[in-house]
Amino acid sequence: MPVNKLSHKLHQVCFLFVKLLSKKYIHGELVIDNQLKYEGQAIYAVNHTNVSDIPVVFHTLNKQIYVLAGTKSQKLIDSIGFMLSGVIWVDRQSAQSRKKSTDKIYKILKSGGSVMWFPEGTWNLTENLLMLQMRWGIVKMAAKANVPIVPISIHYIGEKIYSTVGAPLIITFDEEPITAITRLRDSIASMKYKQMEVCGVYTRRDVEKKDFDTLIKVSLDEYPTFNRKYEETCVFKC
């Protein structure tokens, strides 16, 4: 955590190395849409579909940010990379661990750091949902720390990866958590839909089930430590 300037500088230096190594997970041309180029402190809320998402965000923002990451399904080399560049570990099945991780996030934010957060809590491997349901912790933290949430949508199609950075969302204590989380989810889903429009018009019946299954298999094969059964228990059901 950036509790002092020295540790923060060390994470920034290590980030350059981690970013370089993480490029191995980016398969294709990265198309970045970051017109606002927001440079301030933020909680970056990102949709989650596969192992490439974190490297894509690193290359999209090109700055050191701390990653909220689950303790399960990590390769050793990736765990080391996270620790070098800055990570907050969380056991998603443990209320105590979730409490500790939010305390760490608050300290990071209050000392000037930014955090990457996947509010869906796991990979979205569904056929039809643009976004899974999201836990409210991210909007509660934004209000508590008085830090904006910057939504990011990532979409993979063929040989291209679309990464869109949206406008910052201001969350206050006056806004009900369910209203705030719905606003955030809608923001990311809308960007995702626009990315799909750019990729061409097609209907649901034109997409065969085997094509979707192949896409999922490729993602799972690339990261064999991903425990799908465990991850399915981490899907939030409101």
GROMACS .gro file of C-alpha atoms in nm:
model
  238
    1MET     CA    1   0.000   0.000   0.000
    2PRO     CA    2   0.122   0.351  -0.071
    3VAL     CA    3   0.141   0.444   0.297
    4ASN     CA    4   0.460   0.632   0.224
    5LYS     CA    5   0.625   0.786  -0.079
    6LEU     CA    6   0.906   0.529  -0.097
    7SER     CA    7   0.678   0.223  -0.121
    8HIS     CA    8   0.462   0.400  -0.378
    9LYS     CA    9   0.768   0.482  -0.591
   10LEU     CA   10   0.884   0.120  -0.572
   11HIS     CA   11   0.546  -0.001  -0.696
   12GLN     CA   12   0.560   0.251  -0.981
   13VAL     CA   13   0.903   0.128  -1.091
   14CYS     CA   14   0.795  -0.237  -1.066
   15PHE     CA   15   0.480  -0.159  -1.262
   16LEU     CA   16   0.683  -0.080  -1.574
   17PHE     CA   17   0.838  -0.427  -1.556
   18VAL     CA   18   0.506  -0.599  -1.481
   19LYS     CA   19   0.335  -0.413  -1.766
   20LEU     CA   20   0.601  -0.537  -2.007
   21LEU     CA   21   0.562  -0.898  -1.892
   22SER     CA   22   0.183  -0.881  -1.896
   23LYS     CA   23   0.183  -0.811  -2.269
   24LYS     CA   24   0.200  -1.188  -2.329
   25TYR     CA   25  -0.168  -1.204  -2.233
   26ILE     CA   26  -0.275  -0.946  -2.494
   27HIS     CA   27  -0.354  -1.143  -2.808
   28GLY     CA   28  -0.439  -0.899  -3.084
   29GLU     CA   29  -0.459  -0.528  -3.160
   30LEU     CA   30  -0.558  -0.317  -2.861
   31VAL     CA   31  -0.801  -0.041  -2.965
   32ILE     CA   32  -0.824   0.217  -2.686
   33ASP     CA   33  -1.102   0.475  -2.654
   34ASN     CA   34  -1.004   0.709  -2.372
   35GLN     CA   35  -1.117   1.046  -2.500
   36LEU     CA   36  -1.153   1.210  -2.158
   37LYS     CA   37  -0.805   1.099  -2.048
   38TYR     CA   38  -0.897   1.137  -1.681
   39GLU     CA   39  -0.571   1.163  -1.486
   40GLY     CA   40  -0.700   1.192  -1.131
   41GLN     CA   41  -0.726   0.937  -0.856
   42ALA     CA   42  -1.004   0.683  -0.907
   43ILE     CA   43  -1.155   0.343  -0.849
   44TYR     CA   44  -1.150   0.181  -1.192
   45ALA     CA   45  -1.451  -0.050  -1.233
   46VAL     CA   46  -1.393  -0.308  -1.507
   47ASN     CA   47  -1.603  -0.585  -1.661
   48HIS     CA   48  -1.437  -0.926  -1.635
   49THR     CA   49  -1.430  -1.209  -1.889
   50ASN     CA   50  -1.081  -1.358  -1.895
   51VAL     CA   51  -0.719  -1.343  -1.783
   52SER     CA   52  -0.630  -1.068  -2.032
   53ASP     CA   53  -0.846  -0.802  -1.863
   54ILE     CA   54  -0.586  -0.684  -1.611
   55PRO     CA   55  -0.304  -0.649  -1.867
   56VAL     CA   56  -0.546  -0.467  -2.100
   57VAL     CA   57  -0.625  -0.215  -1.825
   58PHE     CA   58  -0.254  -0.170  -1.747
   59HIS     CA   59  -0.185  -0.086  -2.113
   60THR     CA   60  -0.501   0.126  -2.146
   61LEU     CA   61  -0.425   0.354  -1.851
   62ASN     CA   62  -0.045   0.327  -1.866
   63LYS     CA   63  -0.007   0.403  -1.497
   64GLN     CA   64   0.042   0.212  -1.175
   65ILE     CA   65  -0.280   0.109  -1.003
   66TYR     CA   66  -0.349  -0.139  -0.725
   67VAL     CA   67  -0.548  -0.450  -0.818
   68LEU     CA   68  -0.817  -0.607  -0.601
   69ALA     CA   69  -0.764  -0.977  -0.676
   70GLY     CA   70  -0.909  -1.304  -0.551
   71THR     CA   71  -0.679  -1.544  -0.367
   72LYS     CA   72  -0.797  -1.835  -0.581
   73SER     CA   73  -0.715  -1.919  -0.945
   74GLN     CA   74  -0.381  -1.736  -0.963
   75LYS     CA   75  -0.064  -1.860  -1.129
   76LEU     CA   76   0.247  -1.811  -0.915
   77ILE     CA   77   0.414  -1.579  -1.167
   78ASP     CA   78   0.100  -1.363  -1.183
   79SER     CA   79   0.077  -1.347  -0.804
   80ILE     CA   80   0.435  -1.222  -0.791
   81GLY     CA   81   0.359  -0.964  -1.059
   82PHE     CA   82   0.059  -0.839  -0.864
   83MET     CA   83   0.263  -0.805  -0.546
   84LEU     CA   84   0.535  -0.612  -0.727
   85SER     CA   85   0.298  -0.362  -0.885
   86GLY     CA   86   0.053  -0.348  -0.593
   87VAL     CA   87  -0.228  -0.584  -0.494
   88ILE     CA   88  -0.505  -0.624  -0.239
   89TRP     CA   89  -0.581  -0.993  -0.187
   90VAL     CA   90  -0.932  -1.107  -0.095
   91ASP     CA   91  -1.088  -1.444  -0.020
   92ARG     CA   92  -1.426  -1.378  -0.180
   93GLN     CA   93  -1.597  -1.647   0.029
   94SER     CA   94  -1.484  -1.496   0.359
   95ALA     CA   95  -1.669  -1.199   0.508
   96GLN     CA   96  -1.369  -1.132   0.732
   97SER     CA   97  -1.131  -1.126   0.435
   98ARG     CA   98  -1.363  -0.896   0.241
   99LYS     CA   99  -1.369  -0.659   0.539
  100LYS     CA  100  -0.989  -0.658   0.561
  101SER     CA  101  -0.954  -0.595   0.190
  102THR     CA  102  -1.192  -0.298   0.199
  103ASP     CA  103  -0.996  -0.153   0.492
  104LYS     CA  104  -0.678  -0.179   0.283
  105ILE     CA  105  -0.847  -0.022  -0.017
  106TYR     CA  106  -0.961   0.271   0.196
  107LYS     CA  107  -0.605   0.328   0.321
  108ILE     CA  108  -0.472   0.315  -0.035
  109LEU     CA  109  -0.729   0.565  -0.158
  110LYS     CA  110  -0.675   0.802   0.134
  111SER     CA  111  -0.300   0.799   0.069
  112GLY     CA  112  -0.343   0.891  -0.298
  113GLY     CA  113  -0.346   0.556  -0.478
  114SER     CA  114  -0.594   0.426  -0.736
  115VAL     CA  115  -0.754   0.081  -0.744
  116MET     CA  116  -0.869  -0.157  -1.018
  117TRP     CA  117  -1.188  -0.334  -0.908
  118PHE     CA  118  -1.391  -0.604  -1.083
  119PRO     CA  119  -1.736  -0.554  -0.928
  120GLU     CA  120  -1.876  -0.869  -1.092
  121GLY     CA  121  -1.642  -1.064  -0.865
  122THR     CA  122  -1.546  -1.326  -1.124
  123TRP     CA  123  -1.534  -1.393  -1.499
  124ASN     CA  124  -1.859  -1.342  -1.686
  125LEU     CA  125  -1.893  -1.669  -1.877
  126THR     CA  126  -2.265  -1.634  -1.949
  127GLU     CA  127  -2.404  -1.638  -2.301
  128ASN     CA  128  -2.650  -1.349  -2.270
  129LEU     CA  129  -2.561  -1.108  -1.988
  130LEU     CA  130  -2.349  -0.805  -2.075
  131MET     CA  131  -2.270  -0.773  -1.704
  132LEU     CA  132  -2.321  -1.000  -1.405
  133GLN     CA  133  -2.485  -0.861  -1.092
  134MET     CA  134  -2.239  -0.654  -0.889
  135ARG     CA  135  -2.174  -0.626  -0.516
  136TRP     CA  136  -2.239  -0.289  -0.359
  137GLY     CA  137  -1.900  -0.258  -0.188
  138ILE     CA  138  -1.746  -0.057  -0.470
  139VAL     CA  139  -2.003   0.223  -0.456
  140LYS     CA  140  -1.995   0.232  -0.076
  141MET     CA  141  -1.617   0.268  -0.089
  142ALA     CA  142  -1.637   0.546  -0.350
  143ALA     CA  143  -1.871   0.744  -0.125
  144LYS     CA  144  -1.666   0.678   0.190
  145ALA     CA  145  -1.331   0.772   0.033
  146ASN     CA  146  -1.479   1.054  -0.177
  147VAL     CA  147  -1.315   0.912  -0.490
  148PRO     CA  148  -1.487   0.885  -0.832
  149ILE     CA  149  -1.548   0.555  -1.008
  150VAL     CA  150  -1.419   0.540  -1.365
  151PRO     CA  151  -1.594   0.263  -1.564
  152ILE     CA  152  -1.398   0.059  -1.818
  153SER     CA  153  -1.547  -0.184  -2.069
  154ILE     CA  154  -1.337  -0.445  -2.250
  155HIS     CA  155  -1.464  -0.639  -2.552
  156TYR     CA  156  -1.279  -0.913  -2.741
  157ILE     CA  157  -1.367  -0.988  -3.102
  158GLY     CA  158  -1.146  -1.168  -3.352
  159GLU     CA  159  -0.798  -1.017  -3.359
  160LYS     CA  160  -0.902  -0.695  -3.185
  161ILE     CA  161  -0.949  -0.592  -2.822
  162TYR     CA  162  -1.164  -0.285  -2.757
  163SER     CA  163  -1.099  -0.099  -2.431
  164THR     CA  164  -1.324   0.197  -2.355
  165VAL     CA  165  -1.281   0.432  -2.059
  166GLY     CA  166  -1.598   0.612  -1.955
  167ALA     CA  167  -1.668   0.935  -1.772
  168PRO     CA  168  -1.608   0.939  -1.394
  169LEU     CA  169  -1.912   0.866  -1.178
  170ILE     CA  170  -1.950   1.058  -0.853
  171ILE     CA  171  -2.107   0.854  -0.573
  172THR     CA  172  -2.229   1.025  -0.255
  173PHE     CA  173  -2.380   0.905   0.071
  174ASP     CA  174  -2.710   1.062  -0.038
  175GLU     CA  175  -2.748   0.805  -0.317
  176GLU     CA  176  -2.892   0.465  -0.229
  177PRO     CA  177  -2.635   0.187  -0.291
  178ILE     CA  178  -2.873  -0.006  -0.515
  179THR     CA  179  -2.927   0.305  -0.728
  180ALA     CA  180  -2.553   0.374  -0.749
  181ILE     CA  181  -2.459   0.015  -0.838
  182THR     CA  182  -2.732   0.006  -1.104
  183ARG     CA  183  -2.598   0.330  -1.251
  184LEU     CA  184  -2.247   0.183  -1.262
  185ARG     CA  185  -2.361  -0.147  -1.413
  186ASP     CA  186  -2.566   0.033  -1.677
  187SER     CA  187  -2.269   0.255  -1.763
  188ILE     CA  188  -2.035  -0.038  -1.831
  189ALA     CA  189  -2.306  -0.238  -2.011
  190SER     CA  190  -2.384   0.060  -2.237
  191MET     CA  191  -2.018   0.093  -2.335
  192LYS     CA  192  -2.003  -0.282  -2.397
  193TYR     CA  193  -2.309  -0.261  -2.623
  194LYS     CA  194  -2.153   0.024  -2.823
  195GLN     CA  195  -1.835  -0.179  -2.865
  196MET     CA  196  -2.042  -0.465  -3.003
  197GLU     CA  197  -2.210  -0.226  -3.247
  198VAL     CA  198  -1.870  -0.120  -3.380
  199CYS     CA  199  -1.786  -0.484  -3.445
  200GLY     CA  200  -2.079  -0.527  -3.682
  201VAL     CA  201  -2.447  -0.610  -3.675
  202TYR     CA  202  -2.554  -0.968  -3.619
  203THR     CA  203  -2.847  -1.150  -3.461
  204ARG     CA  204  -2.853  -1.404  -3.181
  205ARG     CA  205  -2.956  -1.680  -3.420
  206ASP     CA  206  -2.645  -1.617  -3.630
  207VAL     CA  207  -2.421  -1.713  -3.338
  208GLU     CA  208  -2.394  -2.086  -3.293
  209LYS     CA  209  -2.363  -2.237  -2.945
  210LYS     CA  210  -2.044  -2.415  -3.050
  211ASP     CA  211  -1.880  -2.079  -3.131
  212PHE     CA  212  -1.951  -1.953  -2.779
  213ASP     CA  213  -1.833  -2.280  -2.625
  214THR     CA  214  -1.510  -2.257  -2.825
  215LEU     CA  215  -1.449  -1.902  -2.702
  216ILE     CA  216  -1.497  -2.010  -2.340
  217LYS     CA  217  -1.272  -2.313  -2.388
  218VAL     CA  218  -0.993  -2.095  -2.525
  219SER     CA  219  -1.016  -1.866  -2.220
  220LEU     CA  220  -1.016  -2.157  -1.976
  221ASP     CA  221  -0.734  -2.342  -2.153
  222GLU     CA  222  -0.515  -2.033  -2.140
  223TYR     CA  223  -0.548  -2.018  -1.761
  224PRO     CA  224  -0.579  -2.378  -1.632
  225THR     CA  225  -0.563  -2.272  -1.265
  226PHE     CA  226  -0.906  -2.108  -1.308
  227ASN     CA  227  -1.149  -2.323  -1.107
  228ARG     CA  228  -1.482  -2.273  -1.282
  229LYS     CA  229  -1.688  -2.451  -1.015
  230TYR     CA  230  -1.541  -2.235  -0.741
  231GLU     CA  231  -1.576  -1.918  -0.945
  232GLU     CA  232  -1.944  -1.990  -1.006
  233THR     CA  233  -1.997  -1.978  -0.629
  234CYS     CA  234  -1.858  -1.622  -0.632
  235VAL     CA  235  -2.132  -1.490  -0.862
  236PHE     CA  236  -2.336  -1.235  -0.666
  237LYS     CA  237  -2.708  -1.303  -0.651
  238CYS     CA  238  -2.903  -1.006  -0.523
   0.00000   0.00000   0.00000
